Short mmCIF file of C-alpha atoms and ligand atoms in Angstrom, two decimals:
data_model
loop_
_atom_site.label_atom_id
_atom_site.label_comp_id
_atom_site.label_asym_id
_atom_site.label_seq_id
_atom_site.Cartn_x
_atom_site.Cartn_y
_atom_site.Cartn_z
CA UNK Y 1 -23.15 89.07 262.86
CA UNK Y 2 -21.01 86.03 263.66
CA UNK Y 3 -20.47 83.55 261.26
CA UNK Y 4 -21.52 79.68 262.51
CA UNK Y 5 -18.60 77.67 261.82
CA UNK Y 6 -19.53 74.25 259.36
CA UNK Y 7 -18.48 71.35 258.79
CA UNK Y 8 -19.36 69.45 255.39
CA UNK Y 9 -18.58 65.82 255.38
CA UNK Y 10 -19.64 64.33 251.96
CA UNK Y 11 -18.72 67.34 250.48
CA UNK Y 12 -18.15 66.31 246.79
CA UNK Y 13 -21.35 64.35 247.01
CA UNK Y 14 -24.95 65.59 245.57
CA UNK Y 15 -26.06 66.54 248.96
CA UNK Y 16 -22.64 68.42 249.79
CA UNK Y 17 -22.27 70.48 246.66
CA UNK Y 18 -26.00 71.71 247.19
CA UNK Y 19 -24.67 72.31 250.89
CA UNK Y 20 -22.02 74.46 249.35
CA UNK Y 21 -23.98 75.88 247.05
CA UNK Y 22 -26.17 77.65 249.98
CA UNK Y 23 -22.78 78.34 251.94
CA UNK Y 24 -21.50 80.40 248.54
CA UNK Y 25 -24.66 82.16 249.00
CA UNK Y 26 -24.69 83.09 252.13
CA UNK Y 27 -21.00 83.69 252.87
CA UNK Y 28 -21.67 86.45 255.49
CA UNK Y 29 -23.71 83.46 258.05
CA UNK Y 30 -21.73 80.90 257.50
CA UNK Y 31 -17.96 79.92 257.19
CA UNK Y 32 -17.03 76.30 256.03
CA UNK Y 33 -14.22 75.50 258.80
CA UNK Y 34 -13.90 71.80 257.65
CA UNK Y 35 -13.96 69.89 254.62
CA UNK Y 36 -14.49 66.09 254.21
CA UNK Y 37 -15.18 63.10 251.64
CA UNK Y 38 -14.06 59.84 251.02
CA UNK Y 39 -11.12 61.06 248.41
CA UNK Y 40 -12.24 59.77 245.13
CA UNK Y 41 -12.14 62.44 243.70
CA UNK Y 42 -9.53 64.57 245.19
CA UNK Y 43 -9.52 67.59 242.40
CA UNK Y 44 -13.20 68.79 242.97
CA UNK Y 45 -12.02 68.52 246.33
CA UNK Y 46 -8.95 70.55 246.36
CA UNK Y 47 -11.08 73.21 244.35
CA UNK Y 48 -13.86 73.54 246.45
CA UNK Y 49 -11.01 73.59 249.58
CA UNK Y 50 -9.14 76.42 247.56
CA UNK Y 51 -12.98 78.33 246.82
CA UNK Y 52 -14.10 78.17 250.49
CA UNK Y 53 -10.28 77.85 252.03
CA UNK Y 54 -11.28 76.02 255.60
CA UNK Y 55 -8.83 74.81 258.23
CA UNK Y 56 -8.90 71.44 257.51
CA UNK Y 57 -9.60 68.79 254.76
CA UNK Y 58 -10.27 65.19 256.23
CA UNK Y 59 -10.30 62.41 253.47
CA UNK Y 60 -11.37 58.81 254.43
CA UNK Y 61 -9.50 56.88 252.66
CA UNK Y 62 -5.67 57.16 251.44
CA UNK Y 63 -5.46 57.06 248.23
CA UNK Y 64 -7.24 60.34 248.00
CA UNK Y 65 -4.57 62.25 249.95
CA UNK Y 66 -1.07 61.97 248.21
CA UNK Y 67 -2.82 63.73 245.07
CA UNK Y 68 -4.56 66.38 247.37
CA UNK Y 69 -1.43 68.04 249.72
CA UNK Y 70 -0.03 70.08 247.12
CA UNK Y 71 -3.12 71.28 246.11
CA UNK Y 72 -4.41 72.73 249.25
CA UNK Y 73 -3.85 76.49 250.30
CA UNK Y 74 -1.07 76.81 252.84
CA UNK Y 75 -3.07 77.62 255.60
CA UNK Y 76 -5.65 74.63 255.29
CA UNK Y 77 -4.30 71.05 256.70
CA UNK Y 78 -4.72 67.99 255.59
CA UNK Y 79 -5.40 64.67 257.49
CA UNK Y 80 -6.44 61.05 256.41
CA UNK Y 81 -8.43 58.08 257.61
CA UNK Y 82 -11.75 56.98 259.88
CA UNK Y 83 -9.93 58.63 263.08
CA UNK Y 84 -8.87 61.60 261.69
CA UNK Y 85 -12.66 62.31 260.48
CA UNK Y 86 -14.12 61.55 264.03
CA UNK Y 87 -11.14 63.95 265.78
CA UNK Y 88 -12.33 66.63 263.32
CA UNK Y 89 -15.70 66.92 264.45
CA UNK Y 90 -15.45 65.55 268.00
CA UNK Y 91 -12.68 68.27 269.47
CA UNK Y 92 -15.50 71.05 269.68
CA UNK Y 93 -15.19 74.22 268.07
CA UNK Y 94 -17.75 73.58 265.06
CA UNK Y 95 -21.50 75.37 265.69
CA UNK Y 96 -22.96 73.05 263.05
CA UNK Y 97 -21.97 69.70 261.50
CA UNK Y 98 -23.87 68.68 257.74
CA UNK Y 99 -23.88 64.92 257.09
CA UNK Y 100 -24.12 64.00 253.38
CA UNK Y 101 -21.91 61.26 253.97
CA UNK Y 102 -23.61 58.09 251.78
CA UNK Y 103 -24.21 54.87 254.16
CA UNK Y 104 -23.95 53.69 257.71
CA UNK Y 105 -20.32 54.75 257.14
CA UNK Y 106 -21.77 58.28 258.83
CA UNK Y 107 -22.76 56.86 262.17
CA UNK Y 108 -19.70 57.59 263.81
CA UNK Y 109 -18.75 60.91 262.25
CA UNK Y 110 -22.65 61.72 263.41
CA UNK Y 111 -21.90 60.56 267.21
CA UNK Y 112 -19.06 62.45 267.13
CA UNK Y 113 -20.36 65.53 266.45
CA UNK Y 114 -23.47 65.59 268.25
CA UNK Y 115 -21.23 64.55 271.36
CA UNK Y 116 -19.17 67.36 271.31
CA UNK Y 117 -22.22 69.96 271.20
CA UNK Y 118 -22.31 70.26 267.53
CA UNK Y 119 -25.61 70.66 265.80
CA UNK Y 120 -26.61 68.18 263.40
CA UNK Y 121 -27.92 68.70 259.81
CA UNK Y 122 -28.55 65.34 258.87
CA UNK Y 123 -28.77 64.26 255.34
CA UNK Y 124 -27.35 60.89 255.86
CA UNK Y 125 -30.45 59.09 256.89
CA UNK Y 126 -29.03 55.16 257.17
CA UNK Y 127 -27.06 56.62 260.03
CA UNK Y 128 -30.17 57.52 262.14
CA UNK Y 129 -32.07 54.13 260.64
CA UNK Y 130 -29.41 52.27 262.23
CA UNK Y 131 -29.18 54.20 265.55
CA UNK Y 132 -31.66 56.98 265.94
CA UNK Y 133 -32.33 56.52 269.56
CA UNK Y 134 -28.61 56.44 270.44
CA UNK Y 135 -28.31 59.64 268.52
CA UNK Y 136 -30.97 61.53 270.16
CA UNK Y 137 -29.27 60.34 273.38
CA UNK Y 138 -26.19 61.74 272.34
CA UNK Y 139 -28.04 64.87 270.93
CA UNK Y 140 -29.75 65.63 274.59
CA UNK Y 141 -26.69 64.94 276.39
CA UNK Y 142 -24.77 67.40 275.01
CA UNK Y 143 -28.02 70.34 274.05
CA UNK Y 144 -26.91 69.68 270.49
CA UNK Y 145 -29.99 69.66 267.74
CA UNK Y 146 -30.60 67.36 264.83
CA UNK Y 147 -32.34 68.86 262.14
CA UNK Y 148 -33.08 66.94 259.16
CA UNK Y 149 -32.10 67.65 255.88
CA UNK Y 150 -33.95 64.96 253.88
CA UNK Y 151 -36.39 66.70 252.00
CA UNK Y 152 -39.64 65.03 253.14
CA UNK Y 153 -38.18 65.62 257.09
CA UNK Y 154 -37.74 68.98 256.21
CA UNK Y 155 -41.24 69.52 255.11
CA UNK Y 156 -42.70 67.47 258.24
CA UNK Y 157 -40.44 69.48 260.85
CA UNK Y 158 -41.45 72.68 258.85
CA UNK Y 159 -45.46 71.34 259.13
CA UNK Y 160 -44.93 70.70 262.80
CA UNK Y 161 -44.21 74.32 263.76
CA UNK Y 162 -48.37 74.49 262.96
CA UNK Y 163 -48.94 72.65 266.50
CA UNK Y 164 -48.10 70.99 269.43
CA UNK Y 165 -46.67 67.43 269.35
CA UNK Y 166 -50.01 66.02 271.41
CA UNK Y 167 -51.62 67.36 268.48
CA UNK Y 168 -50.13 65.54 265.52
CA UNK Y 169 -52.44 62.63 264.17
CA UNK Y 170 -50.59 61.34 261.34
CA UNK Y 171 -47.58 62.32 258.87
CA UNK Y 172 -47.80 61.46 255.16
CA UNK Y 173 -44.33 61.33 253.53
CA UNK Y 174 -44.76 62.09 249.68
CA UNK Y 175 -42.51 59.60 246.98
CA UNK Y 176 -41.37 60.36 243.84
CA UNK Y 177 -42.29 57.01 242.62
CA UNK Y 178 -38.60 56.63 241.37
CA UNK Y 179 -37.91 55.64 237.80
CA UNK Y 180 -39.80 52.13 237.49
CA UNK Y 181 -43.24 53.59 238.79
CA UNK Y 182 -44.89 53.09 235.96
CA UNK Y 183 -43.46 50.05 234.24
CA UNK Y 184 -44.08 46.85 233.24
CA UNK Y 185 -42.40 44.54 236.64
CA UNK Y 186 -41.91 41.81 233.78
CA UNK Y 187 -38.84 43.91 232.66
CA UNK Y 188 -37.28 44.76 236.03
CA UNK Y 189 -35.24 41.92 235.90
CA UNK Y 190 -33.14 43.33 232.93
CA UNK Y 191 -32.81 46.76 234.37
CA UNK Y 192 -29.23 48.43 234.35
CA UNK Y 193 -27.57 50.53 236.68
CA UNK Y 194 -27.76 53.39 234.50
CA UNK Y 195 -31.49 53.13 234.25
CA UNK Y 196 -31.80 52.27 237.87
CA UNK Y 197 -29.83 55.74 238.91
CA UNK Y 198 -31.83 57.96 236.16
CA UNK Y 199 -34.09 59.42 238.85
CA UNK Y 200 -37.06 61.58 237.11
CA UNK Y 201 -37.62 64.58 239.63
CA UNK Y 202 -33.82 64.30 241.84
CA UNK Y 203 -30.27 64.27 240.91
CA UNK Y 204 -28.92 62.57 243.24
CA UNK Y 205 -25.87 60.10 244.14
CA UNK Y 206 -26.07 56.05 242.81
CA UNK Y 207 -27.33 54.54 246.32
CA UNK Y 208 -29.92 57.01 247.17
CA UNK Y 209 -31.21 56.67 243.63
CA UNK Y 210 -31.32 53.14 243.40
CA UNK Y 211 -32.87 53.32 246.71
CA UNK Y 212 -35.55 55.32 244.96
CA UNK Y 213 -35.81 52.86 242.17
CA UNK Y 214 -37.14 50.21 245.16
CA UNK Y 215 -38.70 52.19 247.18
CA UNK Y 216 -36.46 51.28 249.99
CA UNK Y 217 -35.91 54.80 250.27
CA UNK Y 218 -39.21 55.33 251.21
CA UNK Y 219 -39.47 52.98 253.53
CA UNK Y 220 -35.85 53.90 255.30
CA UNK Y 221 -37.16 57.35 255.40
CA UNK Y 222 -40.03 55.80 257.33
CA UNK Y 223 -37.88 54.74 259.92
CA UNK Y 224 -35.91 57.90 259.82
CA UNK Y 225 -39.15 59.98 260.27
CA UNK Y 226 -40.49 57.88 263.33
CA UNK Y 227 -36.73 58.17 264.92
CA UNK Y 228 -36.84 61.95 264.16
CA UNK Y 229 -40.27 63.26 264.96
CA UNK Y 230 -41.07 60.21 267.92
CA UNK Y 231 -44.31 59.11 265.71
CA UNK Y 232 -44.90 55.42 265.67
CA UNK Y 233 -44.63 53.78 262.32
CA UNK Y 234 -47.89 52.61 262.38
CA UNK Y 235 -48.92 56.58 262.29
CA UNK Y 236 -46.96 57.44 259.08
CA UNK Y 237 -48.34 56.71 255.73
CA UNK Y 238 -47.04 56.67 252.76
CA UNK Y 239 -48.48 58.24 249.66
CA UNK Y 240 -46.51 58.34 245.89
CA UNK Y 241 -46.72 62.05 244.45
CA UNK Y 242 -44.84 62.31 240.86
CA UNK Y 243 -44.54 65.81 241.14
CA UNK Y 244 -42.32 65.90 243.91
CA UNK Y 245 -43.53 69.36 244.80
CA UNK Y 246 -45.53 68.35 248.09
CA UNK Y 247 -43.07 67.16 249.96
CA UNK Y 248 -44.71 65.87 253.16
CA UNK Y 249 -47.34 66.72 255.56
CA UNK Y 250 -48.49 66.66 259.10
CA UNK Y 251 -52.20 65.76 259.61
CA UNK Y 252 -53.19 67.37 262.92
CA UNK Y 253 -56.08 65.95 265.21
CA UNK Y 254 -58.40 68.66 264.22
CA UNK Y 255 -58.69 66.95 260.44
CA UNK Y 256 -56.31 69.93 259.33
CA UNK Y 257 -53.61 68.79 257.44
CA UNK Y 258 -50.06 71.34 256.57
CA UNK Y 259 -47.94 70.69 253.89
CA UNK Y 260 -44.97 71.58 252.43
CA UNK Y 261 -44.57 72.53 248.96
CA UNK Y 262 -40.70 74.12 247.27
CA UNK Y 263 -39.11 73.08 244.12
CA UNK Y 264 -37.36 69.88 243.77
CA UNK Y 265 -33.94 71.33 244.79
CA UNK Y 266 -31.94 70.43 247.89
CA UNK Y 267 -30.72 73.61 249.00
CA UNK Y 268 -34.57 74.65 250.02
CA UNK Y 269 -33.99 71.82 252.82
CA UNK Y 270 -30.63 71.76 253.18
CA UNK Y 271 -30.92 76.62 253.77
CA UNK Y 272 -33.61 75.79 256.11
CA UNK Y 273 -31.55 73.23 258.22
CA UNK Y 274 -28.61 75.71 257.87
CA UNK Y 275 -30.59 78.66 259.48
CA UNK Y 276 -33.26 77.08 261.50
CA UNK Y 277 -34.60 78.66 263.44
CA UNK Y 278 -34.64 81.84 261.21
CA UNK Y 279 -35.34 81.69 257.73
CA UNK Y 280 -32.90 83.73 255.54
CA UNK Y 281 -33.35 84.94 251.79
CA UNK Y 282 -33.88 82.92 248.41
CA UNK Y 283 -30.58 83.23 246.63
CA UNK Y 284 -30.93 84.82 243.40
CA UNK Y 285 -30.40 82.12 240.65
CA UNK Y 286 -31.18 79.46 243.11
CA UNK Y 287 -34.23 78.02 241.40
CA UNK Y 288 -35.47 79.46 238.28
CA UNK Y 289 -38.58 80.15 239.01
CA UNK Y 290 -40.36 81.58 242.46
CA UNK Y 291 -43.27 79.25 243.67
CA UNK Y 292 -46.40 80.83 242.16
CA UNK Y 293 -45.25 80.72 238.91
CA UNK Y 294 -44.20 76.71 239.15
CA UNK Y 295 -46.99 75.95 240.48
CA UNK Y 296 -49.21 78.07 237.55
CA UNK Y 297 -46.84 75.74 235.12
CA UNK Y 298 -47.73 72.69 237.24
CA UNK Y 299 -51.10 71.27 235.45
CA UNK Y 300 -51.31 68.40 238.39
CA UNK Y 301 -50.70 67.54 241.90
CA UNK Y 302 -51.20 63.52 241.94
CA UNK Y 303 -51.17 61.50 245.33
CA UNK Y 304 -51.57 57.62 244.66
CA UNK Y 305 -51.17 54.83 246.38
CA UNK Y 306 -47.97 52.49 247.00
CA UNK Y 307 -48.60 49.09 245.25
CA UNK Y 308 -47.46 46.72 247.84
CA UNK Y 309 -46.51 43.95 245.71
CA UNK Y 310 -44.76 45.86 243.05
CA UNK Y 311 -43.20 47.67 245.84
CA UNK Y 312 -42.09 45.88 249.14
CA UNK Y 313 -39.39 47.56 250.70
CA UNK Y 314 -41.49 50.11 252.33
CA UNK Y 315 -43.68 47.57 254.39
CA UNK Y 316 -40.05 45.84 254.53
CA UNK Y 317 -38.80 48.71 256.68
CA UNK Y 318 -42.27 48.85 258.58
CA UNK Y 319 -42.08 45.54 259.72
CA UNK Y 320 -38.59 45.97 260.50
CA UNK Y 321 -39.19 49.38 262.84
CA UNK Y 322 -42.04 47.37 264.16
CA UNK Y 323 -39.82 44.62 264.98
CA UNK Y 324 -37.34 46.49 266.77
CA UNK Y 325 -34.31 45.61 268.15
CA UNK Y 326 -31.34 45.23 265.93
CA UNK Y 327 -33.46 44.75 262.97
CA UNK Y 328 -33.72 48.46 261.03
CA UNK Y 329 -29.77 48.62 261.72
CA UNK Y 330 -30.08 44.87 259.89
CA UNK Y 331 -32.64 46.55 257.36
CA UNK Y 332 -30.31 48.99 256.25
CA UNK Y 333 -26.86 47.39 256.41
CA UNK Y 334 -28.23 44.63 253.89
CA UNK Y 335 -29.72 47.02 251.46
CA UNK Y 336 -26.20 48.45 251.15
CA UNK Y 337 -24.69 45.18 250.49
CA UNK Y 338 -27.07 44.24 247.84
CA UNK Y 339 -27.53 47.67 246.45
CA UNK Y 340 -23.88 47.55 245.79
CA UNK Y 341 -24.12 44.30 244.34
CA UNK Y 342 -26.60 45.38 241.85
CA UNK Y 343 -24.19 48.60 240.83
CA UNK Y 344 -21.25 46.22 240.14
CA UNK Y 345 -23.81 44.14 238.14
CA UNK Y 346 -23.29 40.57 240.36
CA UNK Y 347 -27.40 40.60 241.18
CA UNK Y 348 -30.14 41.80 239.00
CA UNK Y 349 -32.18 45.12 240.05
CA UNK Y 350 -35.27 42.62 241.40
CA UNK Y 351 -32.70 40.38 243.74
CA UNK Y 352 -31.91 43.58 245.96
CA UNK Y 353 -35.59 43.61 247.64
CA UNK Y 354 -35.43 39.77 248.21
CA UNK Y 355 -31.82 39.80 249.55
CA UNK Y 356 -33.29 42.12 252.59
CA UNK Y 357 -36.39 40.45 252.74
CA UNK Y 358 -33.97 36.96 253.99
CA UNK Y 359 -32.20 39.19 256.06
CA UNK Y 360 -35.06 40.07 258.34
CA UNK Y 361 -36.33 36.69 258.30
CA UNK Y 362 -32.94 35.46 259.85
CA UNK Y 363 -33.66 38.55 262.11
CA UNK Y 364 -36.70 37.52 263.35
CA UNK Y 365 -35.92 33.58 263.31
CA UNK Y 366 -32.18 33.86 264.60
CA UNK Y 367 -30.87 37.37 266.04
CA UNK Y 368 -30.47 37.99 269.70
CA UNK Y 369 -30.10 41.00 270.86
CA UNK Y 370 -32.08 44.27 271.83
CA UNK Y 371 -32.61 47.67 271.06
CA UNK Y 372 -29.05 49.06 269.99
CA UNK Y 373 -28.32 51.13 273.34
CA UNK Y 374 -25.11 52.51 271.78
CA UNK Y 375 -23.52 53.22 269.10
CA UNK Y 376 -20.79 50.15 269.31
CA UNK Y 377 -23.87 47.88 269.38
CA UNK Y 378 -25.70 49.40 266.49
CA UNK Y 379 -22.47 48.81 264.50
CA UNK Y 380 -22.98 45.09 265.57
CA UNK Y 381 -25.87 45.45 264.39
CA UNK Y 382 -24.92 46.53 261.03
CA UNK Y 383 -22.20 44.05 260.68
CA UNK Y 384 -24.70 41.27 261.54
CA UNK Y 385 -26.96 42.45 258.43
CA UNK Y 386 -23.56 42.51 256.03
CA UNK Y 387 -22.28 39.09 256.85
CA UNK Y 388 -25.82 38.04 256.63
CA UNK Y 389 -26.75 39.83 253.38
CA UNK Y 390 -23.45 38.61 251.68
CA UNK Y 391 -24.27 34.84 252.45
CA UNK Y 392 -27.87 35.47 251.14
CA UNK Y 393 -25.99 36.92 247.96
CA UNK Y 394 -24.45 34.05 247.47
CA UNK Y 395 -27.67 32.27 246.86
CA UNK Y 396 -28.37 34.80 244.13
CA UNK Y 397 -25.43 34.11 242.55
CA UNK Y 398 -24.15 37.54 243.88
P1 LIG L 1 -23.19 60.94 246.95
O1 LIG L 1 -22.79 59.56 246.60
O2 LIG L 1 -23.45 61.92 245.86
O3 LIG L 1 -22.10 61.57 247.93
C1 LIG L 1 -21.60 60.92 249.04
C2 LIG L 1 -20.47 61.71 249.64
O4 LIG L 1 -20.00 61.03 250.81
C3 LIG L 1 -19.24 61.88 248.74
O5 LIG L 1 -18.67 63.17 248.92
C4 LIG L 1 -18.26 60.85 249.28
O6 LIG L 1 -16.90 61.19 249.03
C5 LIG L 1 -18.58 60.89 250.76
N1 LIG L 1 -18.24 59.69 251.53
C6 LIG L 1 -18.61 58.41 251.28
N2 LIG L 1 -18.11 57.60 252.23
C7 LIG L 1 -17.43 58.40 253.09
C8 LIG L 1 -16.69 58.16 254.28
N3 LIG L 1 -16.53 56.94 254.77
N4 LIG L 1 -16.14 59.22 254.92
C9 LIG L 1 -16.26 60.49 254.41
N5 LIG L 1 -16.95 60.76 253.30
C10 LIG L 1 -17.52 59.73 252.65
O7 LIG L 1 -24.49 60.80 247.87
P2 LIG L 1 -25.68 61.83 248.08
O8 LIG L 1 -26.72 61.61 247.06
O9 LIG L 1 -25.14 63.22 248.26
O10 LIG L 1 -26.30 61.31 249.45
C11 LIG L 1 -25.64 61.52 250.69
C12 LIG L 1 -26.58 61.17 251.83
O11 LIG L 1 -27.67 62.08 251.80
C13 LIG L 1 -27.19 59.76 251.72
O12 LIG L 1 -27.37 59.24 253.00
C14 LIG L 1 -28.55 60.02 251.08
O13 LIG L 1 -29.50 59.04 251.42
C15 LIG L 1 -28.90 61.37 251.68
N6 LIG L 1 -29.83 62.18 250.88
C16 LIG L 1 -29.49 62.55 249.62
C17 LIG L 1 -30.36 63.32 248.87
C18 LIG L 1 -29.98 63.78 247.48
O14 LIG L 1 -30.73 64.55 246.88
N7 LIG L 1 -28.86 63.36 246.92
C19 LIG L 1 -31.59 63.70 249.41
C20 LIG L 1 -31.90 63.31 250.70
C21 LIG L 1 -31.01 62.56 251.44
MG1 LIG L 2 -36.00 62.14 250.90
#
């Protein structure tokens, strides 16, 4: 059998140590050929270079790299900087390209890859928020496939396999709920990063997590999932399940509705993106327990409703597909400004929401501008929402 030759950018992250994770286990199907993060924190990296010894490590930013050359084995190389990513996955060679970079910061690695044939397994899901018609452009031009990796686009591209795409009614993406889902909104104001990042069912990194804590995560995986699967927003609901054991489903015309269920670990989406279209073996050791017996320790499935006032983001994001134009590139690029914000502690937890909210309105009142019909004018696009967000900041106080 020959091996499919990976790339893993983000690879210190959550996402790219679970990617690794299923790569260790399945050593015979896969070979990592290229490593790449941003370079914080350059001695995980060097170890997981010297464990899965591919040709090339890529850091994004300097400071990473002076610490990391020495560390390396001899017959992996070393290169540094925005360029150097984009040449690593846009000279060919690689079958399959994972994307657990954090941010619109993975548009351009994402382009690159899926122009040069690569398949996509895409984890980063601001990157197809901000341009996800552009990438399926990209994607046809080349006969290279995106499959998702987000866990709730796993499920639905799992669910659709049950029928044909005429036959879809609606999808119904499942939410943890995040940490705040049952508290009292009076005390959001006070909340701390640390509290904002303790996510109940997901480890995950800070910006996904506080993402979770809003909901915006929801509602950017809204836009994701109507890029992805060509559903219109207005046909994908949204329903909060604690458990985080369903973890979407497709409701076909006939009333019949699939879902997926797996334990709340990444490498069940992350394996299945890896080997679609086969499916290949649990790992031993991977989860703890098999299904049956999780769900026999499982005394409830809830599904409840989002509370729209307590959380807004995900209409937010609905308005903003609906809206179109430059406006879920706008979306997302503000949420990382004030999401940020909130981690260094200049904004409270509850200013993050409202900071977007402005954003949109300045959108609708002020932007000009259509559909992003590249991937030069989707980052305009972002950059718009950042220089936007940041003055709206600075009416928080931010
Ligand atoms: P993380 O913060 O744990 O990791 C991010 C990784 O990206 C790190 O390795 C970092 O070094 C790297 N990185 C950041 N900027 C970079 C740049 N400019 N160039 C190269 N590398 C860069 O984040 P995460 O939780 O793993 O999430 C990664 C992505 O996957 C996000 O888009 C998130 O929304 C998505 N996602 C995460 C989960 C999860 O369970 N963590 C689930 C679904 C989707
Ligand atoms: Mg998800």
């Amino acid at each position: 059998m020959s091996r499919r030759s990976v790339a893993v950018l983000g690879a210190t992250g959550s996402v790219g140590e679970a990617t690794l994770a299923v790569a260790r286990n399945h050593r015979d199907r896969l070979r990592i050929s290229v490593l790449a993060a941003q370079g914080t924190r350059p001695a995980r990296l060097a170890e997981l270079a010297r464990e899965f010894r591919p040709d090339l490590v890529v850091v994004a930013s300097g400071d990473g790299a002076a610490a990391l050359r020495s560390e390396l084995p001899d017959t992996t190389s070393l290169t540094c900087g925005g360029q150097a990513l984009l040449d690593a996955v846009g000279t060919g060679g690689l079958d399959l390209v994972v994307t657990a970079i954090v941010g619109a910061a993975g548009l351009q690695p994402a382009a690159a890859a899926l122009a040069a044939g690569a398949d996509l397994a895409l984890a980063n899901k601001e990157a197809m928020v901000a341009a996800g018609p552009v990438l399926h452009r990209l994607a046809a031009a080349s006969g290279a496939s995106i499959l998702p990796v987000d866990s709730e686009h796993a499920a639905i591209h799992q669910a659709l396999r049950a029928g044909r795409p005429q036959e879809v009614c609606r999808l119904l993406l499942t939410a943890s709920g995040g940490p705040f889902l049952d508290r009292d909104p009076a005390t959001l104001d006070a909340v701390t990063p640390a509290e904002a990042t303790a996510h109940p069912t997901w480890n995950m990194g800070a910006k996904i997590s506080v993402d979770s804590a809003t909901l915006m995560n929801k509602g950017l995986e809204l836009i994701e999932a109507s890029y992805l699967f060509d559903v219109a927003g207005s046909r994908i609901d949204i329903a909060i399940h604690p458990q985080s054991l369903v973890h979407s489903i497709v409701e076909f015309c006939c009333g019949n509705g699939i879902a997926q269920i797996s334990a709340n670990d990444m490498q069940y989406p992350i394996q299945y993106a890896l080997s679609y279209p086969e499916r290949w073996p649990r790992a031993a050791g991977s989860a703890s327990t098999g299904l049956t017996e999780l769900l026999q320790t499982t005394s409830n499935l809830e599904f409840r409703q989002v509370d729209p006032v307590l959380f807004p983001a995900p209409s937010l994001a609905r308005a903003a597909l609906a809206g179109g134009g430059g406006a879920p590139a706008a979306l997302n690029a503000a949420n990382e400004i004030a999401v940020d914000a909130f981690l260094s502690r200049r904004v409270p937890f509850t200013a993050i929401v409202p900071v977007v909210a402005r954003v949109l309105e300045r959108h609708d009142q002020q932007a000009v501008g259509g559909e992003p019909e590249s991937i030069e004018e989707a980052l305009a696009w972002d950059s718009w929402g950042r220089r936007h967000a940041r003055e709206v900041l600075a009416q928080f106080g931010g």
